[in-house]
Amino acid sequence: MTKLSVNINKVATIRNARGANNPDVMQVALDCELFGADGITVHPRPDERHIRYQDVRDLRQQITTEFNIEGNPIDKYTELVLEVRPTQVTLVPDSHDQLTSNHGWNTKEHKNYLTEIISRFRADGIRTSIFVDADVEMVRYAKECGADRVELYTEPYASGYAADREAAIRPFVEAATEARRLGLGLNAGHDLSLENLHYYHQNIPWTDEVSIGHAIVCDALYMGLKATIEKYKMCL
């Protein structure tokens, strides 16, 4: 069964806008678990504009489902991951001032760098996933880097879904099929929503995990958090 990991970055963004602790990021994470989420995802950035490094430490003490920490493995991030030891680390090639993730790793070009980073995490028993575009070659080199999983960057699928969903899903099926052939676990994330998630899962049912944040928070404004998580779970 494909797991749903809820990315709570946007909850932290709302909290930080007023400088206090409302909404309570910890309570939202615990409620997501209570309402059926299989995991919690956070993506701390160097400027801590949403999830703060201390949030990550605090969440690790309370979360009982899988904990996934996304980010670019700069020294500060790597030290945090090795301190906290989450279930999974997802390596994302973000620049320090990037608004949101918008591409995957070139795993061929950065093979040596990624291999070194991954070996450090795996030595501590942390499952590693590399954020990649839906490109068969990038999936193959992710395997050579020693990753346990790849996470397919799904924004191109989401943006092309309305015009031609069959064409939009095609490269993702190809990349996902290659990952399965290589024995890699498979995650997916970015701009998945109630509109497009079911079709994605229908075509790639061996997906291990989807990580969704922005769409869940937007839908929860109208439907409430519990009902929203239940609807996303139904898509899977």
Tab-separated table of N, CA and C in Angstrom, residues 15-124:
chain	number	residue	atom	x	y	z
A	15	ARG	N	2.487	29.907	10.796
A	15	ARG	CA	2.915	30.224	12.167
A	15	ARG	C	3.937	31.352	12.183
A	16	ASN	N	4.925	31.249	11.323
A	16	ASN	CA	6.024	32.220	11.332
A	16	ASN	C	5.579	33.624	10.917
A	17	ALA	N	4.462	33.709	10.200
A	17	ALA	CA	3.978	35.014	9.744
A	17	ALA	C	3.601	35.931	10.909
A	18	ARG	N	3.255	35.324	12.054
A	18	ARG	CA	2.860	36.137	13.209
A	18	ARG	C	3.845	36.072	14.366
A	19	GLY	N	4.810	35.169	14.272
A	19	GLY	CA	5.866	35.150	15.277
A	19	GLY	C	5.558	34.406	16.559
A	20	ALA	N	4.359	33.864	16.700
A	20	ALA	CA	4.016	33.120	17.910
A	20	ALA	C	3.968	31.628	17.581
A	21	ASN	N	3.078	30.890	18.215
A	21	ASN	CA	3.009	29.446	17.979
A	21	ASN	C	1.603	29.033	17.570
A	22	ASN	N	1.039	29.800	16.668
A	22	ASN	CA	-0.315	29.522	16.191
A	22	ASN	C	-0.327	29.650	14.663
A	23	PRO	N	-0.583	28.521	13.971
A	23	PRO	CA	-0.911	27.191	14.468
A	23	PRO	C	0.304	26.477	15.070
A	24	ASP	N	0.006	25.541	15.940
A	24	ASP	CA	1.027	24.758	16.622
A	24	ASP	C	1.499	23.636	15.685
A	25	VAL	N	2.712	23.748	15.184
A	25	VAL	CA	3.235	22.796	14.208
A	25	VAL	C	3.259	21.375	14.776
A	26	MET	N	3.666	21.250	16.027
A	26	MET	CA	3.709	19.931	16.652
A	26	MET	C	2.321	19.310	16.720
A	27	GLN	N	1.337	20.087	17.137
A	27	GLN	CA	-0.014	19.550	17.254
A	27	GLN	C	-0.579	19.151	15.892
A	28	VAL	N	-0.310	19.946	14.877
A	28	VAL	CA	-0.774	19.599	13.532
A	28	VAL	C	-0.148	18.282	13.080
A	29	ALA	N	1.144	18.103	13.333
A	29	ALA	CA	1.807	16.852	12.957
A	29	ALA	C	1.164	15.665	13.667
A	30	LEU	N	0.910	15.800	14.953
A	30	LEU	CA	0.295	14.712	15.714
A	30	LEU	C	-1.131	14.444	15.233
A	31	ASP	N	-1.849	15.509	14.886
A	31	ASP	CA	-3.211	15.335	14.373
A	31	ASP	C	-3.190	14.649	13.005
A	32	CYS	N	-2.224	14.988	12.172
A	32	CYS	CA	-2.109	14.310	10.874
A	32	CYS	C	-1.953	12.810	11.079
A	33	GLU	N	-1.114	12.424	12.026
A	33	GLU	CA	-0.947	11.002	12.338
A	33	GLU	C	-2.256	10.407	12.838
A	34	LEU	N	-2.924	11.124	13.717
A	34	LEU	CA	-4.194	10.651	14.276
A	34	LEU	C	-5.236	10.459	13.179
A	35	PHE	N	-5.224	11.327	12.184
A	35	PHE	CA	-6.226	11.284	11.116
A	35	PHE	C	-5.864	10.315	9.984
A	36	GLY	N	-4.736	9.629	10.108
A	36	GLY	CA	-4.437	8.573	9.153
A	36	GLY	C	-3.181	8.727	8.323
A	37	ALA	N	-2.451	9.830	8.482
A	37	ALA	CA	-1.201	9.980	7.724
A	37	ALA	C	-0.211	8.899	8.154
A	38	ASP	N	0.549	8.411	7.194
A	38	ASP	CA	1.528	7.362	7.462
A	38	ASP	C	2.900	7.912	7.802
A	39	GLY	N	3.058	9.216	7.660
A	39	GLY	CA	4.335	9.829	7.958
A	39	GLY	C	4.242	11.340	7.910
A	40	ILE	N	5.290	11.985	8.397
A	40	ILE	CA	5.394	13.445	8.385
A	40	ILE	C	6.679	13.819	7.649
A	41	THR	N	6.563	14.777	6.750
A	41	THR	CA	7.710	15.286	6.004
A	41	THR	C	7.965	16.740	6.380
A	42	VAL	N	9.230	17.091	6.509
A	42	VAL	CA	9.623	18.486	6.702
A	42	VAL	C	10.782	18.783	5.758
A	43	HIS	N	10.900	20.048	5.394
A	43	HIS	CA	11.985	20.472	4.492
A	43	HIS	C	12.588	21.749	5.065
A	44	PRO	N	13.496	21.621	6.031
A	44	PRO	CA	14.118	22.818	6.607
A	44	PRO	C	15.081	23.453	5.614
A	45	ARG	N	14.967	24.749	5.437
A	45	ARG	CA	15.890	25.480	4.568
A	45	ARG	C	16.809	26.348	5.415
A	46	PRO	N	17.945	26.744	4.848
A	46	PRO	CA	18.930	27.478	5.658
A	46	PRO	C	18.388	28.717	6.335
A	47	ASP	N	17.436	29.430	5.686
A	47	ASP	CA	16.899	30.646	6.299
A	47	ASP	C	15.768	30.366	7.280
A	48	GLU	N	15.368	29.096	7.411
A	48	GLU	CA	14.331	28.666	8.358
A	48	GLU	C	13.037	29.466	8.195
A	49	ARG	N	12.697	29.756	6.954
A	49	ARG	CA	11.509	30.579	6.711
A	49	ARG	C	10.201	29.832	6.964
A	50	HIS	N	10.265	28.534	7.071
A	50	HIS	CA	9.072	27.782	7.493
A	50	HIS	C	9.470	26.818	8.603
A	51	ILE	N	9.795	25.581	8.293
A	51	ILE	CA	10.249	24.666	9.338
A	51	ILE	C	11.615	25.107	9.866
A	52	ARG	N	11.725	25.203	11.163
A	52	ARG	CA	12.985	25.577	11.788
A	52	ARG	C	13.753	24.314	12.198
A	53	TYR	N	15.045	24.462	12.338
A	53	TYR	CA	15.853	23.307	12.730
A	53	TYR	C	15.404	22.767	14.096
A	54	GLN	N	15.016	23.652	14.994
A	54	GLN	CA	14.544	23.184	16.303
A	54	GLN	C	13.216	22.440	16.172
A	55	ASP	N	12.379	22.842	15.219
A	55	ASP	CA	11.144	22.087	14.964
A	55	ASP	C	11.468	20.634	14.659
A	56	VAL	N	12.489	20.432	13.844
A	56	VAL	CA	12.866	19.073	13.453
A	56	VAL	C	13.257	18.257	14.686
A	57	ARG	N	14.032	18.857	15.556
A	57	ARG	CA	14.433	18.160	16.782
A	57	ARG	C	13.226	17.832	17.656
A	58	ASP	N	12.330	18.799	17.781
A	58	ASP	CA	11.150	18.598	18.630
A	58	ASP	C	10.217	17.545	18.042
A	59	LEU	N	10.001	17.600	16.750
A	59	LEU	CA	9.110	16.647	16.097
A	59	LEU	C	9.622	15.225	16.238
A	60	ARG	N	10.933	15.058	16.155
A	60	ARG	CA	11.505	13.709	16.249
A	60	ARG	C	11.154	13.036	17.570
A	61	GLN	N	10.965	13.830	18.606
A	61	GLN	CA	10.656	13.280	19.925
A	61	GLN	C	9.202	12.814	20.048
A	62	GLN	N	8.326	13.289	19.170
A	62	GLN	CA	6.891	13.037	19.327
A	62	GLN	C	6.285	12.181	18.219
A	63	ILE	N	6.825	12.239	17.042
A	63	ILE	CA	6.234	11.528	15.904
A	63	ILE	C	6.394	10.018	16.074
A	64	THR	N	5.323	9.302	15.820
A	64	THR	CA	5.346	7.842	15.954
A	64	THR	C	5.263	7.133	14.607
A	65	THR	N	4.954	7.873	13.538
A	65	THR	CA	4.967	7.300	12.189
A	65	THR	C	6.335	7.594	11.562
A	66	GLU	N	6.462	7.395	10.259
A	66	GLU	CA	7.740	7.661	9.604
A	66	GLU	C	8.027	9.165	9.539
A	67	PHE	N	9.281	9.507	9.712
A	67	PHE	CA	9.710	10.900	9.680
A	67	PHE	C	10.689	11.064	8.522
A	68	ASN	N	10.349	11.961	7.594
A	68	ASN	CA	11.129	12.191	6.388
A	68	ASN	C	11.637	13.627	6.392
A	69	ILE	N	12.957	13.793	6.299
A	69	ILE	CA	13.541	15.130	6.256
A	69	ILE	C	14.115	15.359	4.869
A	70	GLU	N	13.560	16.343	4.155
A	70	GLU	CA	14.033	16.703	2.822
A	70	GLU	C	15.027	17.855	2.920
A	71	GLY	N	15.904	17.949	1.928
A	71	GLY	CA	16.762	19.119	1.869
A	71	GLY	C	18.034	18.894	1.101
A	72	ASN	N	18.719	20.009	0.837
A	72	ASN	CA	20.023	19.983	0.189
A	72	ASN	C	21.069	19.676	1.254
A	73	PRO	N	21.901	18.672	1.036
A	73	PRO	CA	22.816	18.241	2.104
A	73	PRO	C	24.031	19.144	2.309
A	74	ILE	N	23.773	20.418	2.592
A	74	ILE	CA	24.838	21.291	3.060
A	74	ILE	C	25.241	20.813	4.453
A	75	ASP	N	26.351	21.322	4.960
A	75	ASP	CA	26.882	20.823	6.234
A	75	ASP	C	25.863	20.923	7.373
A	76	LYS	N	25.195	22.076	7.471
A	76	LYS	CA	24.254	22.285	8.566
A	76	LYS	C	23.117	21.275	8.507
A	77	TYR	N	22.618	21.019	7.311
A	77	TYR	CA	21.529	20.051	7.124
A	77	TYR	C	22.010	18.636	7.446
A	78	THR	N	23.174	18.275	6.952
A	78	THR	CA	23.701	16.932	7.181
A	78	THR	C	23.903	16.670	8.665
A	79	GLU	N	24.431	17.657	9.371
A	79	GLU	CA	24.623	17.510	10.813
A	79	GLU	C	23.297	17.314	11.532
A	80	LEU	N	22.260	18.048	11.099
A	80	LEU	CA	20.944	17.899	11.712
A	80	LEU	C	20.391	16.493	11.497
A	81	VAL	N	20.483	16.003	10.277
A	81	VAL	CA	19.972	14.670	9.965
A	81	VAL	C	20.682	13.608	10.787
A	82	LEU	N	21.998	13.701	10.891
A	82	LEU	CA	22.759	12.710	11.651
A	82	LEU	C	22.456	12.802	13.149
A	83	GLU	N	22.101	13.993	13.608
A	83	GLU	CA	21.701	14.160	15.008
A	83	GLU	C	20.329	13.551	15.268
A	84	VAL	N	19.393	13.845	14.378
A	84	VAL	CA	17.994	13.468	14.591
A	84	VAL	C	17.717	12.013	14.189
A	85	ARG	N	18.397	11.552	13.146
A	85	ARG	CA	18.255	10.183	12.640
A	85	ARG	C	16.799	9.844	12.314
A	86	PRO	N	16.257	10.473	11.280
A	86	PRO	CA	14.879	10.195	10.869
A	86	PRO	C	14.770	8.839	10.190
A	87	THR	N	13.556	8.453	9.864
A	87	THR	CA	13.345	7.231	9.110
A	87	THR	C	13.977	7.338	7.732
A	88	GLN	N	13.821	8.513	7.134
A	88	GLN	CA	14.262	8.711	5.754
A	88	GLN	C	14.799	10.117	5.557
A	89	VAL	N	15.839	10.223	4.754
A	89	VAL	CA	16.329	11.521	4.305
A	89	VAL	C	16.149	11.572	2.789
A	90	THR	N	15.581	12.678	2.308
A	90	THR	CA	15.382	12.868	0.869
A	90	THR	C	16.271	14.019	0.410
A	91	LEU	N	17.207	13.713	-0.468
A	91	LEU	CA	18.168	14.711	-0.927
A	91	LEU	C	17.587	15.496	-2.094
A	92	VAL	N	17.512	16.821	-1.924
A	92	VAL	CA	16.890	17.711	-2.905
A	92	VAL	C	17.892	18.806	-3.272
A	93	PRO	N	18.094	19.087	-4.572
A	93	PRO	CA	19.112	20.064	-4.981
A	93	PRO	C	18.614	21.504	-4.962
A	94	ASP	N	18.192	21.986	-3.808
A	94	ASP	CA	17.717	23.362	-3.687
A	94	ASP	C	18.863	24.328	-3.477
A	95	SER	N	18.762	25.501	-4.071
A	95	SER	CA	19.683	26.572	-3.724
A	95	SER	C	19.201	27.217	-2.428
A	96	HIS	N	20.055	28.019	-1.797
A	96	HIS	CA	19.734	28.556	-0.469
A	96	HIS	C	18.528	29.483	-0.488
A	97	ASP	N	18.251	30.147	-1.629
A	97	ASP	CA	17.164	31.121	-1.700
A	97	ASP	C	16.010	30.648	-2.577
A	98	GLN	N	15.928	29.355	-2.815
A	98	GLN	CA	14.916	28.832	-3.729
A	98	GLN	C	13.537	28.850	-3.076
A	99	LEU	N	12.528	29.306	-3.832
A	99	LEU	CA	11.174	29.393	-3.295
A	99	LEU	C	10.609	28.007	-3.012
A	100	THR	N	10.745	27.108	-3.970
A	100	THR	CA	10.291	25.734	-3.798
A	100	THR	C	11.107	24.840	-4.728
A	101	SER	N	11.098	23.554	-4.474
A	101	SER	CA	11.873	22.629	-5.303
A	101	SER	C	11.332	22.648	-6.732
A	102	ASN	N	12.231	22.720	-7.722
A	102	ASN	CA	11.751	22.788	-9.105
A	102	ASN	C	12.541	21.913	-10.080
A	103	HIS	N	13.361	21.003	-9.559
A	103	HIS	CA	14.055	20.057	-10.423
A	103	HIS	C	14.716	18.993	-9.551
A	104	GLY	N	15.042	17.883	-10.198
A	104	GLY	CA	15.728	16.821	-9.488
A	104	GLY	C	17.235	16.897	-9.681
A	105	TRP	N	17.942	15.993	-9.015
A	105	TRP	CA	19.390	15.917	-9.132
A	105	TRP	C	19.801	15.393	-10.506
A	106	ASN	N	20.920	15.888	-10.995
A	106	ASN	CA	21.622	15.223	-12.089
A	106	ASN	C	22.526	14.198	-11.417
A	107	THR	N	22.023	12.989	-11.289
A	107	THR	CA	22.732	11.967	-10.520
A	107	THR	C	23.986	11.466	-11.231
A	108	LYS	N	24.072	11.683	-12.524
A	108	LYS	CA	25.284	11.318	-13.265
A	108	LYS	C	26.390	12.323	-12.974
A	109	GLU	N	26.066	13.599	-13.101
A	109	GLU	CA	27.059	14.654	-12.883
A	109	GLU	C	27.539	14.695	-11.436
A	110	HIS	N	26.619	14.457	-10.491
A	110	HIS	CA	26.944	14.590	-9.069
A	110	HIS	C	27.103	13.235	-8.384
A	111	LYS	N	27.437	12.231	-9.159
A	111	LYS	CA	27.499	10.869	-8.622
A	111	LYS	C	28.459	10.747	-7.437
A	112	ASN	N	29.655	11.247	-7.564
A	112	ASN	CA	30.642	11.103	-6.491
A	112	ASN	C	30.195	11.809	-5.220
A	113	TYR	N	29.663	13.015	-5.380
A	113	TYR	CA	29.190	13.790	-4.231
A	113	TYR	C	28.040	13.070	-3.531
A	114	LEU	N	27.060	12.626	-4.304
A	114	LEU	CA	25.898	11.959	-3.715
A	114	LEU	C	26.280	10.633	-3.077
A	115	THR	N	27.188	9.921	-3.693
A	115	THR	CA	27.628	8.646	-3.132
A	115	THR	C	28.253	8.843	-1.756
A	116	GLU	N	29.066	9.882	-1.615
A	116	GLU	CA	29.707	10.160	-0.328
A	116	GLU	C	28.682	10.526	0.740
A	117	ILE	N	27.737	11.397	0.376
A	117	ILE	CA	26.707	11.818	1.332
A	117	ILE	C	25.841	10.630	1.753
A	118	ILE	N	25.409	9.857	0.783
A	118	ILE	CA	24.528	8.724	1.068
A	118	ILE	C	25.213	7.709	1.967
A	119	SER	N	26.490	7.482	1.752
A	119	SER	CA	27.198	6.508	2.580
A	119	SER	C	27.212	6.928	4.041
A	120	ARG	N	27.265	8.226	4.312
A	120	ARG	CA	27.238	8.713	5.698
A	120	ARG	C	25.891	8.446	6.343
A	121	PHE	N	24.822	8.685	5.605
A	121	PHE	CA	23.491	8.459	6.162
A	121	PHE	C	23.206	6.964	6.345
A	122	ARG	N	23.570	6.182	5.366
A	122	ARG	CA	23.301	4.744	5.441
A	122	ARG	C	24.092	4.091	6.569
A	123	ALA	N	25.266	4.617	6.856
A	123	ALA	CA	26.068	4.083	7.957
A	123	ALA	C	25.357	4.256	9.291
A	124	ASP	N	24.470	5.261	9.370
A	124	ASP	CA	23.688	5.498	10.577
A	124	ASP	C	22.298	4.869	10.492
